[in-house]
Amino acid sequence: MTAKHQSVESLEEMVFKNRNKTYGAYMLRKKYKKYMITSMIVAILVMAGIVAYPIITAVVTQGRIIKEELSVGAEMLDIPQEEAPPPPPPPPPPEALQEKVKFTAPVVVEDTAVDTDFGKQDLLAEKTNTEVPSEEPEFDLVEEKPQVIEQPKEAEIFTVVEENPTFPGGETKLYKYLGESIKYPEEAKELGIQGRVFVNFVIETDGAVSNVKVLRGIGGGCDEEAIRVIQSMPRWTPGKQRGIPVRVSYNLPIKFTLQ
């Protein structure tokens, strides 16, 4: 007995038997199952991505917030040393104004004799007038110039001195003060702003800090924060020129870094 191999025709073959299989409907029906399975797999993946995206975003954001570290550093700007200029010579004392008035006493001349004969008109006509002294008193006047009152000049600000001003405790204490006092602005954190803020200020003869200004800033609230911290500094040890405390201009770059 010979086994007969019987092949089972598919539904598409049965429907399109003895018909034109090149027609589009045959190809669509033949690949229908494949298209349906592929579409279901893609739809499931898309739905899974939509559901999982908020969860993954929340986990990543929370981990980033926990691991974010803020660090603030300060670097000292090296100021080139130059030879100290000689102090200006003291101003000459104002010349004393002397008032000079020369007075010459008038010369008194005796009057000529006057004839007492008033009755004769001829004699009166012949009489000469009483002589008047020709010399007049002389006065030598010296014009007094108006005295100029000089306004006190503001003390000179030095950029290079023999003894530089120092922060209480030195540079180590300065770095520690900046690191503990500066608060990273929220606006700069949100915008990711980093960089150096260059600040200039004057250390007065008593060690106080004045004339604080930003030479170059980075924005985002970092400039204002740098000015606030500099103005809140304790008194420095003032700089000296030839042993005398003087006003000194000081530059300080403050570095803002997000890590």
PDB file of C-alpha atoms in Angstrom:
ATOM      1  CA  MET A   1       0.000   0.000   0.000  1.00  0.00           C
ATOM      2  CA  THR A   2       1.486   3.210  -1.137  1.00  0.00           C
ATOM      3  CA  ALA A   3       1.185   6.231   1.095  1.00  0.00           C
ATOM      4  CA  LYS A   4      -0.189   9.172  -0.668  1.00  0.00           C
ATOM      5  CA  HIS A   5       0.928  12.610   0.250  1.00  0.00           C
ATOM      6  CA  GLN A   6      -1.939  14.959   0.219  1.00  0.00           C
ATOM      7  CA  SER A   7      -1.311  18.688   0.430  1.00  0.00           C
ATOM      8  CA  VAL A   8      -3.934  20.910   1.981  1.00  0.00           C
ATOM      9  CA  GLU A   9      -4.503  24.066   0.050  1.00  0.00           C
ATOM     10  CA  SER A  10      -4.809  27.319   1.905  1.00  0.00           C
ATOM     11  CA  LEU A  11      -7.943  29.377   1.888  1.00  0.00           C
ATOM     12  CA  GLU A  12      -6.379  31.921  -0.446  1.00  0.00           C
ATOM     13  CA  GLU A  13      -5.411  29.196  -2.916  1.00  0.00           C
ATOM     14  CA  MET A  14      -8.887  27.765  -2.829  1.00  0.00           C
ATOM     15  CA  VAL A  15     -10.585  31.131  -3.332  1.00  0.00           C
ATOM     16  CA  PHE A  16      -8.273  32.288  -6.123  1.00  0.00           C
ATOM     17  CA  LYS A  17      -7.993  28.870  -7.838  1.00  0.00           C
ATOM     18  CA  ASN A  18      -8.124  29.227 -11.581  1.00  0.00           C
ATOM     19  CA  ARG A  19      -8.174  33.032 -11.176  1.00  0.00           C
ATOM     20  CA  ASN A  20      -5.748  35.829 -11.852  1.00  0.00           C
ATOM     21  CA  LYS A  21      -3.436  35.766  -8.830  1.00  0.00           C
ATOM     22  CA  THR A  22      -1.573  38.823  -9.919  1.00  0.00           C
ATOM     23  CA  TYR A  23      -4.541  40.858  -8.822  1.00  0.00           C
ATOM     24  CA  GLY A  24      -3.923  42.957  -5.679  1.00  0.00           C
ATOM     25  CA  ALA A  25      -6.596  41.282  -3.567  1.00  0.00           C
ATOM     26  CA  TYR A  26      -4.750  37.961  -3.635  1.00  0.00           C
ATOM     27  CA  MET A  27      -1.533  39.494  -2.239  1.00  0.00           C
ATOM     28  CA  LEU A  28      -3.451  41.373   0.433  1.00  0.00           C
ATOM     29  CA  ARG A  29      -5.240  38.256   1.655  1.00  0.00           C
ATOM     30  CA  LYS A  30      -2.033  36.222   1.565  1.00  0.00           C
ATOM     31  CA  LYS A  31      -0.062  38.704   3.735  1.00  0.00           C
ATOM     32  CA  TYR A  32      -2.975  39.722   5.973  1.00  0.00           C
ATOM     33  CA  LYS A  33      -1.884  37.667   9.007  1.00  0.00           C
ATOM     34  CA  LYS A  34       1.692  38.924   8.790  1.00  0.00           C
ATOM     35  CA  TYR A  35       0.519  42.545   8.653  1.00  0.00           C
ATOM     36  CA  MET A  36      -1.851  42.062  11.590  1.00  0.00           C
ATOM     37  CA  ILE A  37       0.835  40.482  13.823  1.00  0.00           C
ATOM     38  CA  THR A  38       3.349  43.226  12.980  1.00  0.00           C
ATOM     39  CA  SER A  39       0.787  45.968  13.673  1.00  0.00           C
ATOM     40  CA  MET A  40      -0.127  44.472  17.054  1.00  0.00           C
ATOM     41  CA  ILE A  41       3.523  44.237  18.107  1.00  0.00           C
ATOM     42  CA  VAL A  42       4.182  47.887  17.117  1.00  0.00           C
ATOM     43  CA  ALA A  43       1.043  49.077  18.934  1.00  0.00           C
ATOM     44  CA  ILE A  44       2.031  47.214  22.108  1.00  0.00           C
ATOM     45  CA  LEU A  45       5.540  48.703  22.054  1.00  0.00           C
ATOM     46  CA  VAL A  46       4.198  52.235  21.550  1.00  0.00           C
ATOM     47  CA  MET A  47       1.721  51.893  24.420  1.00  0.00           C
ATOM     48  CA  ALA A  48       4.443  50.484  26.694  1.00  0.00           C
ATOM     49  CA  GLY A  49       6.748  53.444  25.845  1.00  0.00           C
ATOM     50  CA  ILE A  50       3.992  55.979  26.606  1.00  0.00           C
ATOM     51  CA  VAL A  51       3.270  54.384  29.975  1.00  0.00           C
ATOM     52  CA  ALA A  52       6.931  53.956  30.961  1.00  0.00           C
ATOM     53  CA  TYR A  53       8.184  57.446  29.914  1.00  0.00           C
ATOM     54  CA  PRO A  54       6.812  59.398  32.955  1.00  0.00           C
ATOM     55  CA  ILE A  55       8.149  56.763  35.352  1.00  0.00           C
ATOM     56  CA  ILE A  56      11.643  56.778  33.809  1.00  0.00           C
ATOM     57  CA  THR A  57      11.703  60.613  33.729  1.00  0.00           C
ATOM     58  CA  ALA A  58      10.733  60.856  37.405  1.00  0.00           C
ATOM     59  CA  VAL A  59      13.420  58.367  38.446  1.00  0.00           C
ATOM     60  CA  VAL A  60      16.156  60.125  36.427  1.00  0.00           C
ATOM     61  CA  THR A  61      15.161  63.592  37.678  1.00  0.00           C
ATOM     62  CA  GLN A  62      15.093  62.485  41.310  1.00  0.00           C
ATOM     63  CA  GLY A  63      18.526  60.879  40.978  1.00  0.00           C
ATOM     64  CA  ARG A  64      19.936  63.986  39.344  1.00  0.00           C
ATOM     65  CA  ILE A  65      18.601  66.250  42.129  1.00  0.00           C
ATOM     66  CA  ILE A  66      20.072  63.995  44.818  1.00  0.00           C
ATOM     67  CA  LYS A  67      23.492  63.783  43.139  1.00  0.00           C
ATOM     68  CA  GLU A  68      23.762  67.467  42.171  1.00  0.00           C
ATOM     69  CA  GLU A  69      26.547  69.153  44.066  1.00  0.00           C
ATOM     70  CA  LEU A  70      27.187  72.830  44.068  1.00  0.00           C
ATOM     71  CA  SER A  71      30.676  74.077  44.482  1.00  0.00           C
ATOM     72  CA  VAL A  72      31.866  77.652  44.618  1.00  0.00           C
ATOM     73  CA  GLY A  73      35.521  78.482  44.277  1.00  0.00           C
ATOM     74  CA  ALA A  74      37.511  81.632  44.275  1.00  0.00           C
ATOM     75  CA  GLU A  75      40.788  82.285  42.592  1.00  0.00           C
ATOM     76  CA  MET A  76      43.145  85.086  43.428  1.00  0.00           C
ATOM     77  CA  LEU A  77      44.162  87.257  40.508  1.00  0.00           C
ATOM     78  CA  ASP A  78      47.874  87.734  40.326  1.00  0.00           C
ATOM     79  CA  ILE A  79      48.617  91.451  40.248  1.00  0.00           C
ATOM     80  CA  PRO A  80      51.905  92.261  38.514  1.00  0.00           C
ATOM     81  CA  GLN A  81      54.319  93.878  40.892  1.00  0.00           C
ATOM     82  CA  GLU A  82      55.585  97.254  39.823  1.00  0.00           C
ATOM     83  CA  GLU A  83      57.982  99.608  41.375  1.00  0.00           C
ATOM     84  CA  ALA A  84      56.263 101.821  43.900  1.00  0.00           C
ATOM     85  CA  PRO A  85      56.103 105.423  42.680  1.00  0.00           C
ATOM     86  CA  PRO A  86      57.745 107.986  44.938  1.00  0.00           C
ATOM     87  CA  PRO A  87      55.284 109.942  47.082  1.00  0.00           C
ATOM     88  CA  PRO A  88      54.438 113.399  45.772  1.00  0.00           C
ATOM     89  CA  PRO A  89      56.326 116.306  47.394  1.00  0.00           C
ATOM     90  CA  PRO A  90      54.386 118.175  50.089  1.00  0.00           C
ATOM     91  CA  PRO A  91      52.628 121.289  48.788  1.00  0.00           C
ATOM     92  CA  PRO A  92      54.454 124.550  49.545  1.00  0.00           C
ATOM     93  CA  PRO A  93      52.943 126.565  52.383  1.00  0.00           C
ATOM     94  CA  PRO A  94      50.777 129.411  51.185  1.00  0.00           C
ATOM     95  CA  GLU A  95      52.546 132.714  51.146  1.00  0.00           C
ATOM     96  CA  ALA A  96      51.496 135.024  53.889  1.00  0.00           C
ATOM     97  CA  LEU A  97      49.613 137.947  52.588  1.00  0.00           C
ATOM     98  CA  GLN A  98      50.980 141.160  53.939  1.00  0.00           C
ATOM     99  CA  GLU A  99      48.941 144.246  53.837  1.00  0.00           C
ATOM    100  CA  LYS A 100      51.157 147.180  53.071  1.00  0.00           C
ATOM    101  CA  VAL A 101      49.770 150.665  53.321  1.00  0.00           C
ATOM    102  CA  LYS A 102      52.124 153.590  53.102  1.00  0.00           C
ATOM    103  CA  PHE A 103      50.840 156.751  54.651  1.00  0.00           C
ATOM    104  CA  THR A 104      52.562 160.034  54.172  1.00  0.00           C
ATOM    105  CA  ALA A 105      51.530 162.753  56.570  1.00  0.00           C
ATOM    106  CA  PRO A 106      50.377 165.897  54.867  1.00  0.00           C
ATOM    107  CA  VAL A 107      52.621 168.939  55.059  1.00  0.00           C
ATOM    108  CA  VAL A 108      51.002 171.762  56.931  1.00  0.00           C
ATOM    109  CA  VAL A 109      51.741 175.219  55.473  1.00  0.00           C
ATOM    110  CA  GLU A 110      50.971 178.312  57.395  1.00  0.00           C
ATOM    111  CA  ASP A 111      48.426 180.615  55.858  1.00  0.00           C
ATOM    112  CA  THR A 112      49.682 183.961  54.539  1.00  0.00           C
ATOM    113  CA  ALA A 113      48.814 187.087  56.423  1.00  0.00           C
ATOM    114  CA  VAL A 114      45.412 188.427  55.672  1.00  0.00           C
ATOM    115  CA  ASP A 115      44.850 192.177  55.573  1.00  0.00           C
ATOM    116  CA  THR A 116      42.106 193.199  57.921  1.00  0.00           C
ATOM    117  CA  ASP A 117      41.179 196.198  55.839  1.00  0.00           C
ATOM    118  CA  PHE A 118      37.854 195.054  54.496  1.00  0.00           C
ATOM    119  CA  GLY A 119      36.539 198.512  53.613  1.00  0.00           C
ATOM    120  CA  LYS A 120      38.608 199.099  50.509  1.00  0.00           C
ATOM    121  CA  GLN A 121      37.459 197.232  47.471  1.00  0.00           C
ATOM    122  CA  ASP A 122      40.682 198.038  45.636  1.00  0.00           C
ATOM    123  CA  LEU A 123      42.726 196.431  48.311  1.00  0.00           C
ATOM    124  CA  LEU A 124      40.477 193.425  48.238  1.00  0.00           C
ATOM    125  CA  ALA A 125      40.930 193.117  44.500  1.00  0.00           C
ATOM    126  CA  GLU A 126      44.663 193.339  44.840  1.00  0.00           C
ATOM    127  CA  LYS A 127      44.708 190.627  47.493  1.00  0.00           C
ATOM    128  CA  THR A 128      45.653 187.244  46.201  1.00  0.00           C
ATOM    129  CA  ASN A 129      43.854 184.134  47.208  1.00  0.00           C
ATOM    130  CA  THR A 130      45.127 182.139  50.073  1.00  0.00           C
ATOM    131  CA  GLU A 131      47.615 179.597  48.865  1.00  0.00           C
ATOM    132  CA  VAL A 132      46.593 175.995  49.104  1.00  0.00           C
ATOM    133  CA  PRO A 133      49.279 173.484  49.835  1.00  0.00           C
ATOM    134  CA  SER A 134      50.209 171.800  46.589  1.00  0.00           C
ATOM    135  CA  GLU A 135      51.302 168.545  48.123  1.00  0.00           C
ATOM    136  CA  GLU A 136      48.679 165.930  48.731  1.00  0.00           C
ATOM    137  CA  PRO A 137      49.012 162.958  51.057  1.00  0.00           C
ATOM    138  CA  GLU A 138      50.328 159.918  49.269  1.00  0.00           C
ATOM    139  CA  PHE A 139      48.832 156.516  49.818  1.00  0.00           C
ATOM    140  CA  ASP A 140      50.544 153.406  48.451  1.00  0.00           C
ATOM    141  CA  LEU A 141      47.936 150.680  48.357  1.00  0.00           C
ATOM    142  CA  VAL A 142      48.744 147.078  47.677  1.00  0.00           C
ATOM    143  CA  GLU A 143      45.873 145.204  46.115  1.00  0.00           C
ATOM    144  CA  GLU A 144      44.975 142.256  48.256  1.00  0.00           C
ATOM    145  CA  LYS A 145      44.365 139.143  46.207  1.00  0.00           C
ATOM    146  CA  PRO A 146      41.406 136.975  47.202  1.00  0.00           C
ATOM    147  CA  GLN A 147      42.511 134.053  49.268  1.00  0.00           C
ATOM    148  CA  VAL A 148      41.828 130.733  47.593  1.00  0.00           C
ATOM    149  CA  ILE A 149      40.653 128.007  49.930  1.00  0.00           C
ATOM    150  CA  GLU A 150      41.637 124.614  48.556  1.00  0.00           C
ATOM    151  CA  GLN A 151      39.202 121.802  49.003  1.00  0.00           C
ATOM    152  CA  PRO A 152      40.675 118.704  50.632  1.00  0.00           C
ATOM    153  CA  LYS A 153      41.628 116.185  47.952  1.00  0.00           C
ATOM    154  CA  GLU A 154      40.547 112.591  48.132  1.00  0.00           C
ATOM    155  CA  ALA A 155      43.350 110.288  49.176  1.00  0.00           C
ATOM    156  CA  GLU A 156      45.180 108.582  46.302  1.00  0.00           C
ATOM    157  CA  ILE A 157      44.247 104.991  45.458  1.00  0.00           C
ATOM    158  CA  PHE A 158      47.278 102.725  44.888  1.00  0.00           C
ATOM    159  CA  THR A 159      47.351  99.607  42.727  1.00  0.00           C
ATOM    160  CA  VAL A 160      50.836  98.492  43.807  1.00  0.00           C
ATOM    161  CA  VAL A 161      52.189  99.053  47.309  1.00  0.00           C
ATOM    162  CA  GLU A 162      55.121  97.871  49.378  1.00  0.00           C
ATOM    163  CA  GLU A 163      52.857  95.926  51.773  1.00  0.00           C
ATOM    164  CA  ASN A 164      49.737  94.429  50.196  1.00  0.00           C
ATOM    165  CA  PRO A 165      46.477  94.340  52.168  1.00  0.00           C
ATOM    166  CA  THR A 166      45.593  90.951  53.636  1.00  0.00           C
ATOM    167  CA  PHE A 167      42.354  89.234  54.617  1.00  0.00           C
ATOM    168  CA  PRO A 168      42.119  88.269  58.301  1.00  0.00           C
ATOM    169  CA  GLY A 169      43.784  84.852  58.480  1.00  0.00           C
ATOM    170  CA  GLY A 170      45.279  84.972  54.962  1.00  0.00           C
ATOM    171  CA  GLU A 171      44.166  83.482  51.648  1.00  0.00           C
ATOM    172  CA  THR A 172      42.996  80.211  53.245  1.00  0.00           C
ATOM    173  CA  LYS A 173      40.493  82.062  55.395  1.00  0.00           C
ATOM    174  CA  LEU A 174      39.435  84.131  52.364  1.00  0.00           C
ATOM    175  CA  TYR A 175      38.622  80.996  50.345  1.00  0.00           C
ATOM    176  CA  LYS A 176      36.744  79.537  53.301  1.00  0.00           C
ATOM    177  CA  TYR A 177      34.760  82.743  53.760  1.00  0.00           C
ATOM    178  CA  LEU A 178      33.735  82.835  50.086  1.00  0.00           C
ATOM    179  CA  GLY A 179      32.787  79.156  50.044  1.00  0.00           C
ATOM    180  CA  GLU A 180      30.583  79.501  53.139  1.00  0.00           C
ATOM    181  CA  SER A 181      29.029  82.866  52.267  1.00  0.00           C
ATOM    182  CA  ILE A 182      28.171  82.584  48.558  1.00  0.00           C
ATOM    183  CA  LYS A 183      24.792  81.066  47.719  1.00  0.00           C
ATOM    184  CA  TYR A 184      24.350  79.868  44.146  1.00  0.00           C
ATOM    185  CA  PRO A 185      21.459  81.881  42.610  1.00  0.00           C
ATOM    186  CA  GLU A 186      18.410  79.817  41.666  1.00  0.00           C
ATOM    187  CA  GLU A 187      18.147  81.555  38.279  1.00  0.00           C
ATOM    188  CA  ALA A 188      21.740  80.627  37.425  1.00  0.00           C
ATOM    189  CA  LYS A 189      21.097  77.013  38.477  1.00  0.00           C
ATOM    190  CA  GLU A 190      17.998  76.733  36.292  1.00  0.00           C
ATOM    191  CA  LEU A 191      19.761  78.244  33.267  1.00  0.00           C
ATOM    192  CA  GLY A 192      22.994  76.322  33.851  1.00  0.00           C
ATOM    193  CA  ILE A 193      25.106  79.513  34.102  1.00  0.00           C
ATOM    194  CA  GLN A 194      28.741  79.031  35.163  1.00  0.00           C
ATOM    195  CA  GLY A 195      31.931  81.096  35.000  1.00  0.00           C
ATOM    196  CA  ARG A 196      33.968  83.780  36.757  1.00  0.00           C
ATOM    197  CA  VAL A 197      32.749  87.139  38.056  1.00  0.00           C
ATOM    198  CA  PHE A 198      35.605  89.685  38.226  1.00  0.00           C
ATOM    199  CA  VAL A 199      35.060  92.160  41.082  1.00  0.00           C
ATOM    200  CA  ASN A 200      37.064  95.305  41.923  1.00  0.00           C
ATOM    201  CA  PHE A 201      36.955  97.086  45.273  1.00  0.00           C
ATOM    202  CA  VAL A 202      39.004  99.484  47.412  1.00  0.00           C
ATOM    203  CA  ILE A 203      40.479  98.612  50.797  1.00  0.00           C
ATOM    204  CA  GLU A 204      40.505 101.794  52.859  1.00  0.00           C
ATOM    205  CA  THR A 205      43.196 102.876  55.313  1.00  0.00           C
ATOM    206  CA  ASP A 206      41.135 101.405  58.176  1.00  0.00           C
ATOM    207  CA  GLY A 207      40.672  98.063  56.353  1.00  0.00           C
ATOM    208  CA  ALA A 208      37.054  98.649  55.347  1.00  0.00           C
ATOM    209  CA  VAL A 209      35.845  97.583  51.867  1.00  0.00           C
ATOM    210  CA  SER A 210      34.329 100.265  49.594  1.00  0.00           C
ATOM    211  CA  ASN A 211      33.616 101.094  45.923  1.00  0.00           C
ATOM    212  CA  VAL A 212      32.621  97.509  45.049  1.00  0.00           C
ATOM    213  CA  LYS A 213      31.919  97.077  41.327  1.00  0.00           C
ATOM    214  CA  VAL A 214      31.782  94.258  38.754  1.00  0.00           C
ATOM    215  CA  LEU A 215      34.408  94.441  36.012  1.00  0.00           C
ATOM    216  CA  ARG A 216      33.047  91.462  34.082  1.00  0.00           C
ATOM    217  CA  GLY A 217      29.978  89.417  35.008  1.00  0.00           C
ATOM    218  CA  ILE A 218      28.075  86.332  33.845  1.00  0.00           C
ATOM    219  CA  GLY A 219      24.484  87.264  34.781  1.00  0.00           C
ATOM    220  CA  GLY A 220      21.829  85.017  36.269  1.00  0.00           C
ATOM    221  CA  GLY A 221      22.128  86.745  39.656  1.00  0.00           C
ATOM    222  CA  CYS A 222      25.799  85.751  40.099  1.00  0.00           C
ATOM    223  CA  ASP A 223      27.027  89.357  39.757  1.00  0.00           C
ATOM    224  CA  GLU A 224      24.728  90.626  42.514  1.00  0.00           C
ATOM    225  CA  GLU A 225      25.662  87.711  44.784  1.00  0.00           C
ATOM    226  CA  ALA A 226      29.385  88.428  44.344  1.00  0.00           C
ATOM    227  CA  ILE A 227      28.869  92.121  45.248  1.00  0.00           C
ATOM    228  CA  ARG A 228      26.822  91.180  48.329  1.00  0.00           C
ATOM    229  CA  VAL A 229      29.485  88.838  49.671  1.00  0.00           C
ATOM    230  CA  ILE A 230      32.326  91.340  49.067  1.00  0.00           C
ATOM    231  CA  GLN A 231      30.429  94.133  50.823  1.00  0.00           C
ATOM    232  CA  SER A 232      29.827  91.851  53.819  1.00  0.00           C
ATOM    233  CA  MET A 233      33.549  91.101  54.259  1.00  0.00           C
ATOM    234  CA  PRO A 234      35.206  91.840  57.610  1.00  0.00           C
ATOM    235  CA  ARG A 235      37.882  94.545  57.786  1.00  0.00           C
ATOM    236  CA  TRP A 236      41.177  93.718  56.106  1.00  0.00           C
ATOM    237  CA  THR A 237      44.667  94.595  57.250  1.00  0.00           C
ATOM    238  CA  PRO A 238      45.281  97.725  55.135  1.00  0.00           C
ATOM    239  CA  GLY A 239      48.129  98.011  52.654  1.00  0.00           C
ATOM    240  CA  LYS A 240      51.072 100.263  53.474  1.00  0.00           C
ATOM    241  CA  GLN A 241      53.385 102.498  51.499  1.00  0.00           C
ATOM    242  CA  ARG A 242      56.562 103.454  53.365  1.00  0.00           C
ATOM    243  CA  GLY A 243      54.965 102.302  56.572  1.00  0.00           C
ATOM    244  CA  ILE A 244      51.848 104.486  56.178  1.00  0.00           C
ATOM    245  CA  PRO A 245      48.388 102.913  55.576  1.00  0.00           C
ATOM    246  CA  VAL A 246      47.054 103.841  52.123  1.00  0.00           C
ATOM    247  CA  ARG A 247      43.998 103.097  49.992  1.00  0.00           C
ATOM    248  CA  VAL A 248      44.559 100.100  47.697  1.00  0.00           C
ATOM    249  CA  SER A 249      42.560  98.920  44.659  1.00  0.00           C
ATOM    250  CA  TYR A 250      42.012  95.127  44.718  1.00  0.00           C
ATOM    251  CA  ASN A 251      40.742  92.711  42.020  1.00  0.00           C
ATOM    252  CA  LEU A 252      39.162  89.381  42.958  1.00  0.00           C
ATOM    253  CA  PRO A 253      37.697  86.780  40.531  1.00  0.00           C
ATOM    254  CA  ILE A 254      34.946  84.593  42.004  1.00  0.00           C
ATOM    255  CA  LYS A 255      34.239  81.286  40.242  1.00  0.00           C
ATOM    256  CA  PHE A 256      30.702  79.848  40.043  1.00  0.00           C
ATOM    257  CA  THR A 257      30.611  76.146  39.077  1.00  0.00           C
ATOM    258  CA  LEU A 258      27.783  73.586  38.841  1.00  0.00           C
ATOM    259  CA  GLN A 259      28.818  69.972  39.269  1.00  0.00           C
TER     260      GLN A 259
END
